[in-house]
Tab-separated table of N, CA and C in Angstrom:
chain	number	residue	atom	x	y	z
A	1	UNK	N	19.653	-35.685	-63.111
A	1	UNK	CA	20.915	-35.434	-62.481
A	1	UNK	C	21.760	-36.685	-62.615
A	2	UNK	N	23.566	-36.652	-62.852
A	2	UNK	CA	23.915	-38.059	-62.909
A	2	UNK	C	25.213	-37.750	-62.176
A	3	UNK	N	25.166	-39.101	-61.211
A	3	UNK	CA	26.102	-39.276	-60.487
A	3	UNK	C	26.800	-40.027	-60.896
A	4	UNK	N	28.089	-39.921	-60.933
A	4	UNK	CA	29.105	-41.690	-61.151
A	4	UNK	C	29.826	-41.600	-60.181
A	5	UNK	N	30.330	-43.246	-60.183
A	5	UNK	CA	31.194	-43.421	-58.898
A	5	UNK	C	32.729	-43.951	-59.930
A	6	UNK	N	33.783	-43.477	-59.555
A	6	UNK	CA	34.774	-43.825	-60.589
A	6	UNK	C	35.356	-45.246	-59.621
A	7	UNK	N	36.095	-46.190	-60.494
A	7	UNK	CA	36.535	-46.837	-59.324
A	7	UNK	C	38.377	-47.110	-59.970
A	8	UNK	N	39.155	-46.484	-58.992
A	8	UNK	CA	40.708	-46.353	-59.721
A	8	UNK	C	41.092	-47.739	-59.980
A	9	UNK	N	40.600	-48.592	-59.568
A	9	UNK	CA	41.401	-50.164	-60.475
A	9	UNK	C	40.798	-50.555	-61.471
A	10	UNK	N	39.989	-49.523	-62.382
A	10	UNK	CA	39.675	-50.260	-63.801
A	10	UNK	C	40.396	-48.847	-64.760
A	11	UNK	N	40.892	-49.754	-65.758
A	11	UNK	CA	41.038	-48.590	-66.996
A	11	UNK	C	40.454	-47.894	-67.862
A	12	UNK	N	39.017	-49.121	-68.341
A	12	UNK	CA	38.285	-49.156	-69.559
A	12	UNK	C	36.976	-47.809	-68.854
A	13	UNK	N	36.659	-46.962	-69.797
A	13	UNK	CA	35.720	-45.759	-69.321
A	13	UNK	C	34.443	-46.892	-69.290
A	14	UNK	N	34.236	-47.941	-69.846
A	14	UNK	CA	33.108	-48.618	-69.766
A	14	UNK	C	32.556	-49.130	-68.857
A	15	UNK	N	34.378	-49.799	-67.997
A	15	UNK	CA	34.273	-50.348	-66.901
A	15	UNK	C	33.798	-49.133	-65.188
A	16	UNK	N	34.596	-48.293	-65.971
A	16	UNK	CA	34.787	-46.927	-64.495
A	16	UNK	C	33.837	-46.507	-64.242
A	17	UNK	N	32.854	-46.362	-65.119
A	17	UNK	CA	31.700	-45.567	-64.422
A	17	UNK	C	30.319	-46.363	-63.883
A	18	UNK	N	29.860	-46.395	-63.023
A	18	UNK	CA	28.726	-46.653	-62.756
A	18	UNK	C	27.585	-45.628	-62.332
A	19	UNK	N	26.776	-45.518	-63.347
A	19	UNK	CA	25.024	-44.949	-63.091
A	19	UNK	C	24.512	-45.060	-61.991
A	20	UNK	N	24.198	-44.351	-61.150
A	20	UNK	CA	23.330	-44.188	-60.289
A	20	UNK	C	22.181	-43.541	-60.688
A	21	UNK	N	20.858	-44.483	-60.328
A	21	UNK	CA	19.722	-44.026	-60.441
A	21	UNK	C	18.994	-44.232	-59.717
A	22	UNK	N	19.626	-44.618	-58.514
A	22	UNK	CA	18.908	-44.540	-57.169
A	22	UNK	C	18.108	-43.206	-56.928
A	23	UNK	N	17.099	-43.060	-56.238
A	23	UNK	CA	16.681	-41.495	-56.094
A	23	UNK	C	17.218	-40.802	-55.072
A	24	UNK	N	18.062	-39.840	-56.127
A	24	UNK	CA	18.390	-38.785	-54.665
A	24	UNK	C	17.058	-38.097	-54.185
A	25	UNK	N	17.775	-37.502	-53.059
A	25	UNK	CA	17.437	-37.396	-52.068
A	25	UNK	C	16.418	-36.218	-52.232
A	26	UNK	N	15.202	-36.375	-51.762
A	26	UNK	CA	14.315	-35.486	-51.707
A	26	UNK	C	13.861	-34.831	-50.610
A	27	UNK	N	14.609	-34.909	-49.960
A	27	UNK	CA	14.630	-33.912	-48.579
A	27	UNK	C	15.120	-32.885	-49.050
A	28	UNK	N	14.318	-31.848	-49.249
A	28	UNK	CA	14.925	-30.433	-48.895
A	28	UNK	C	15.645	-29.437	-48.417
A	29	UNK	N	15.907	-30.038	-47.235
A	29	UNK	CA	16.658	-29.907	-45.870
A	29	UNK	C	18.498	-30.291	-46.443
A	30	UNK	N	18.043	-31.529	-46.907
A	30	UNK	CA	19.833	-31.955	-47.377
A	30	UNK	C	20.272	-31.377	-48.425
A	31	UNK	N	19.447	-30.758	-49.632
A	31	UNK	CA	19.730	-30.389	-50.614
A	31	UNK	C	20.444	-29.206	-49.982
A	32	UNK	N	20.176	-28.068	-49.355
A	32	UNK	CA	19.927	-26.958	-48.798
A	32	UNK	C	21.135	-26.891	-48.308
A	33	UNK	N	21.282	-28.129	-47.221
A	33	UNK	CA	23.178	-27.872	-46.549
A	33	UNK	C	24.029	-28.655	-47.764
A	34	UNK	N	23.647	-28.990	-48.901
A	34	UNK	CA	24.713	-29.056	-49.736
A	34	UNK	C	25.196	-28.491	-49.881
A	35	UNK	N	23.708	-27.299	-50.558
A	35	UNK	CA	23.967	-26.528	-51.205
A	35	UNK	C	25.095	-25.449	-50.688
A	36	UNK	N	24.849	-25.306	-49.580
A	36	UNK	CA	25.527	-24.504	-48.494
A	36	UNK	C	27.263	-24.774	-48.566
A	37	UNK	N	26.777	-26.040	-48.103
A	37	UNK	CA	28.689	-26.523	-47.967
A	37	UNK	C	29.108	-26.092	-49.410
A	38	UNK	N	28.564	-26.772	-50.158
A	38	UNK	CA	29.606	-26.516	-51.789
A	38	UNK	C	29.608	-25.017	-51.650
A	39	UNK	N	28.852	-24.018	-51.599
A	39	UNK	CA	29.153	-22.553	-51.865
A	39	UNK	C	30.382	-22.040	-50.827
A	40	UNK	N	30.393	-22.583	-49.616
A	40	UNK	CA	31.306	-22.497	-48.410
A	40	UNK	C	33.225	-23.040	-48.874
A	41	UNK	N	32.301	-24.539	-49.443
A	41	UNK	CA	34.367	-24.865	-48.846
A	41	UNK	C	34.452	-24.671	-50.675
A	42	UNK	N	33.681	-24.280	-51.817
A	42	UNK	CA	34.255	-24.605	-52.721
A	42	UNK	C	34.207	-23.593	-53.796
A	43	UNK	N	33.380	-22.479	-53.199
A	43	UNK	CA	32.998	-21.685	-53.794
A	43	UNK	C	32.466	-21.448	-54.985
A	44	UNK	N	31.625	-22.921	-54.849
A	44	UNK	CA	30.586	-22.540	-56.128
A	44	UNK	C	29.175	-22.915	-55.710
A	45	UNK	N	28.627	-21.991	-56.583
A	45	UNK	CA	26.755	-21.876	-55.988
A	45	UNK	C	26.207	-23.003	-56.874
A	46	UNK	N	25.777	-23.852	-56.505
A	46	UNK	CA	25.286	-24.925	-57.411
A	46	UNK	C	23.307	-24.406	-57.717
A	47	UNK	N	22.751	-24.969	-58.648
A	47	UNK	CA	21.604	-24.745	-59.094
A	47	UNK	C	21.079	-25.940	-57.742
A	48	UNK	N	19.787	-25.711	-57.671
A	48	UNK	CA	18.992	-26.440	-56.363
A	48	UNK	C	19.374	-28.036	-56.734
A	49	UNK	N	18.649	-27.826	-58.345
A	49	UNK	CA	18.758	-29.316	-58.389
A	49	UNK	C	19.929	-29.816	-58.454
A	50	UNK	N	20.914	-29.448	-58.872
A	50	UNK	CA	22.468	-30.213	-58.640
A	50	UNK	C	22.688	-30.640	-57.191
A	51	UNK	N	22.387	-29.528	-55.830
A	51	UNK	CA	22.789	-29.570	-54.342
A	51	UNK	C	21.662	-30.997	-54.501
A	52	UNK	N	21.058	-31.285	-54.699
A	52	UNK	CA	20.364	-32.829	-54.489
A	52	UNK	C	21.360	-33.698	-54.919
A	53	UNK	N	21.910	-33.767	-56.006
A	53	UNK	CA	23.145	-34.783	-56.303
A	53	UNK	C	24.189	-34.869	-55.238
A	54	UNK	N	24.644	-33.545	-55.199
A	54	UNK	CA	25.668	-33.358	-53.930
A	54	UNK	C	25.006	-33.616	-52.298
A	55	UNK	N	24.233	-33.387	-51.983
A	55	UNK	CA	23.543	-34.659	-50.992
A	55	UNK	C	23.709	-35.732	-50.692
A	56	UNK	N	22.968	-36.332	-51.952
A	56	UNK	CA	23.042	-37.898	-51.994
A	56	UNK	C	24.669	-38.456	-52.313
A	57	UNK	N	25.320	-37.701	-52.705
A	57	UNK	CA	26.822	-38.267	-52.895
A	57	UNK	C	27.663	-38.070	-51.143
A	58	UNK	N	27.333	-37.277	-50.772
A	58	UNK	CA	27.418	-36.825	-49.466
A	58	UNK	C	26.890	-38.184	-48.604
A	59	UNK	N	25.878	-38.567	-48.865
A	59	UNK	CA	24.970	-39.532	-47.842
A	59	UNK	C	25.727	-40.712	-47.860
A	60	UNK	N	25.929	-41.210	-49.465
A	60	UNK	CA	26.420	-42.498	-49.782
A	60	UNK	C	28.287	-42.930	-49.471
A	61	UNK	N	28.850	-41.441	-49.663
A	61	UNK	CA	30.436	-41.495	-49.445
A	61	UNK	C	30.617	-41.993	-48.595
A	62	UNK	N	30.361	-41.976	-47.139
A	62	UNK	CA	31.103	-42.398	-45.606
A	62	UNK	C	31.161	-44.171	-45.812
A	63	UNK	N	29.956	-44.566	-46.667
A	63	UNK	CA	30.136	-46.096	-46.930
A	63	UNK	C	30.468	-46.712	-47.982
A	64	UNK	N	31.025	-45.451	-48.575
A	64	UNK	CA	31.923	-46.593	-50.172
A	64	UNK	C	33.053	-46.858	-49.623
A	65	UNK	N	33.799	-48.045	-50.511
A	65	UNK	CA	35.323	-48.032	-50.648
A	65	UNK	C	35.996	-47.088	-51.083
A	66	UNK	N	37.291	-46.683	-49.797
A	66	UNK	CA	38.337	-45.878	-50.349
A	66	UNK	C	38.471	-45.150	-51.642
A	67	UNK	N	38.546	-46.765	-52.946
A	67	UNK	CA	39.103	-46.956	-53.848
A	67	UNK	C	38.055	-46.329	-55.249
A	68	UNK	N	37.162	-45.649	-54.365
A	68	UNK	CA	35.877	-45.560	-55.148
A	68	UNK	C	35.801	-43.669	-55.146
A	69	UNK	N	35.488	-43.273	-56.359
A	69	UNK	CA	35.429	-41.605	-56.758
A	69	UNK	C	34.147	-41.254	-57.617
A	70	UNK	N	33.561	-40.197	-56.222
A	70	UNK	CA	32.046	-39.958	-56.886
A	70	UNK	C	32.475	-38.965	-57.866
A	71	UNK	N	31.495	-38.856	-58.913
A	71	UNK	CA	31.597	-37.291	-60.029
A	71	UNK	C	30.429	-36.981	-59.957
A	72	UNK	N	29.930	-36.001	-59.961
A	72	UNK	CA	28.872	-35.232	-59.808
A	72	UNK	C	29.363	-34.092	-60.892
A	73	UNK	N	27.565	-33.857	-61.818
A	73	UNK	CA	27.618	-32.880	-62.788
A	73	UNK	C	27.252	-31.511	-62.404
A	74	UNK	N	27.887	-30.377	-62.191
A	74	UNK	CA	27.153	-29.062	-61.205
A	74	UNK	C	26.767	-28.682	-62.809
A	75	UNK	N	25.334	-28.574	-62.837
A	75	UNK	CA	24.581	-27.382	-63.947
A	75	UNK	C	23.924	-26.125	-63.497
A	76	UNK	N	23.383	-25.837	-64.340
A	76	UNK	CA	22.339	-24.298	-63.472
A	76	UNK	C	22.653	-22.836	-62.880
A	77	UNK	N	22.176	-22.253	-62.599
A	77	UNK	CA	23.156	-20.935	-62.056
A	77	UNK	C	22.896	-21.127	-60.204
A	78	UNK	N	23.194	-21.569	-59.288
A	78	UNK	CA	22.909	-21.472	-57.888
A	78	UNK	C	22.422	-19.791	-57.698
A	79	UNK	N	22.688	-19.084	-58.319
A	79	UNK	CA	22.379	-17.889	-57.627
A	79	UNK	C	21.312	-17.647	-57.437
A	80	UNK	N	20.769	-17.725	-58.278
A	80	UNK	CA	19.100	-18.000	-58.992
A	80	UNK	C	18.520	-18.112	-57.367
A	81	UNK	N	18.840	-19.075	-57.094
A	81	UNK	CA	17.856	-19.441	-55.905
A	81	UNK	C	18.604	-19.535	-54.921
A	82	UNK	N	19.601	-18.428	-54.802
A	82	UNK	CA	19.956	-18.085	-53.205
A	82	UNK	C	18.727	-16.719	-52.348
A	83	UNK	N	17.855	-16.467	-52.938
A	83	UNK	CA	16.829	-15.445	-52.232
A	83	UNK	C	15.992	-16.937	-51.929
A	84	UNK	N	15.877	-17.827	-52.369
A	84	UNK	CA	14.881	-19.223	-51.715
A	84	UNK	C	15.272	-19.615	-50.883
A	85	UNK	N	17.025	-19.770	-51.019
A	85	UNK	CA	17.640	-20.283	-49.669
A	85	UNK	C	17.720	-19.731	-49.022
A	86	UNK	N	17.224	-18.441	-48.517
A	86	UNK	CA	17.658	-17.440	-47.380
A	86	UNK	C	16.256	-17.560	-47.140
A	87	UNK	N	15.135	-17.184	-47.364
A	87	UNK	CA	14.021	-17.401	-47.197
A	87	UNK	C	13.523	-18.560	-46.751
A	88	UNK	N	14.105	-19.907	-46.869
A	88	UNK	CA	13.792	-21.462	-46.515
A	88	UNK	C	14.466	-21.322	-45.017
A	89	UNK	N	16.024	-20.525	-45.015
A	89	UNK	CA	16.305	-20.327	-43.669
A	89	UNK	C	15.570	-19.316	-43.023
A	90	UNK	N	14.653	-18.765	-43.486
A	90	UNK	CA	13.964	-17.750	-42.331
A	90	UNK	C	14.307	-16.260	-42.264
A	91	UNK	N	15.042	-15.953	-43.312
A	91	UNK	CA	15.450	-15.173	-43.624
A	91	UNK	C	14.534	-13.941	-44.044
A	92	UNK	N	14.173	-12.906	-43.493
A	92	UNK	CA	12.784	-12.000	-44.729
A	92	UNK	C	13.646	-11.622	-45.235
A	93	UNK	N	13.805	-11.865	-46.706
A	93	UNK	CA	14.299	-11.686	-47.974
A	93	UNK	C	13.525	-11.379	-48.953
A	94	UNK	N	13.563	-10.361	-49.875
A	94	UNK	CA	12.337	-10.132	-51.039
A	94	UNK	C	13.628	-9.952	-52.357
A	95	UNK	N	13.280	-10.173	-53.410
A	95	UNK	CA	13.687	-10.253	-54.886
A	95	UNK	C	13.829	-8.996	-55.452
């Protein structure tokens, strides 16, 4: 999964992006209300493993600078594993 953080006072694409390869987040739990929020305010179903990116960009935002813009890559089909997410919530759900 790759996160960048853009930062608006550089020009050069060399300079703007920085790699994160910190490990997102392997809580389950956070992936899950990513996943949630992004399908909610943005209306798109992200694949499981993307809502882990969107997590950890989630976790890290409240303490970047202003001046600083995460990108996150959404791949995968989210739908796929919305019968997991209803089922992880407790949901009896069958396929």
């Amino acid at each position: 999964m790759h996160l960048f953080v853009l930062d608006r006072g550089y020009t050069s694409v060399r300079d703007v992006f920085y790699f994160y390869k910190a490990s997102l987040t392997r809580d389950i739990s956070q992936a899950v209300n990513a996943f949630e929020y992004l399908a909610k305010t943005e209306g798109i179903i992200p694949a499981i493993e993307s809502a882990h990116a969107v997590a950890h960009a989630m976790k890290i935002a409240p303490a970047m600078d202003p001046n600083k813009i995460i990108v996150i890559t959404i791949s995968g089909r989210g739908d796929k594993d919305c019968a997991a997410i209803a089922r992880y919530r407790g949901e009896d759900i069958y396929e």
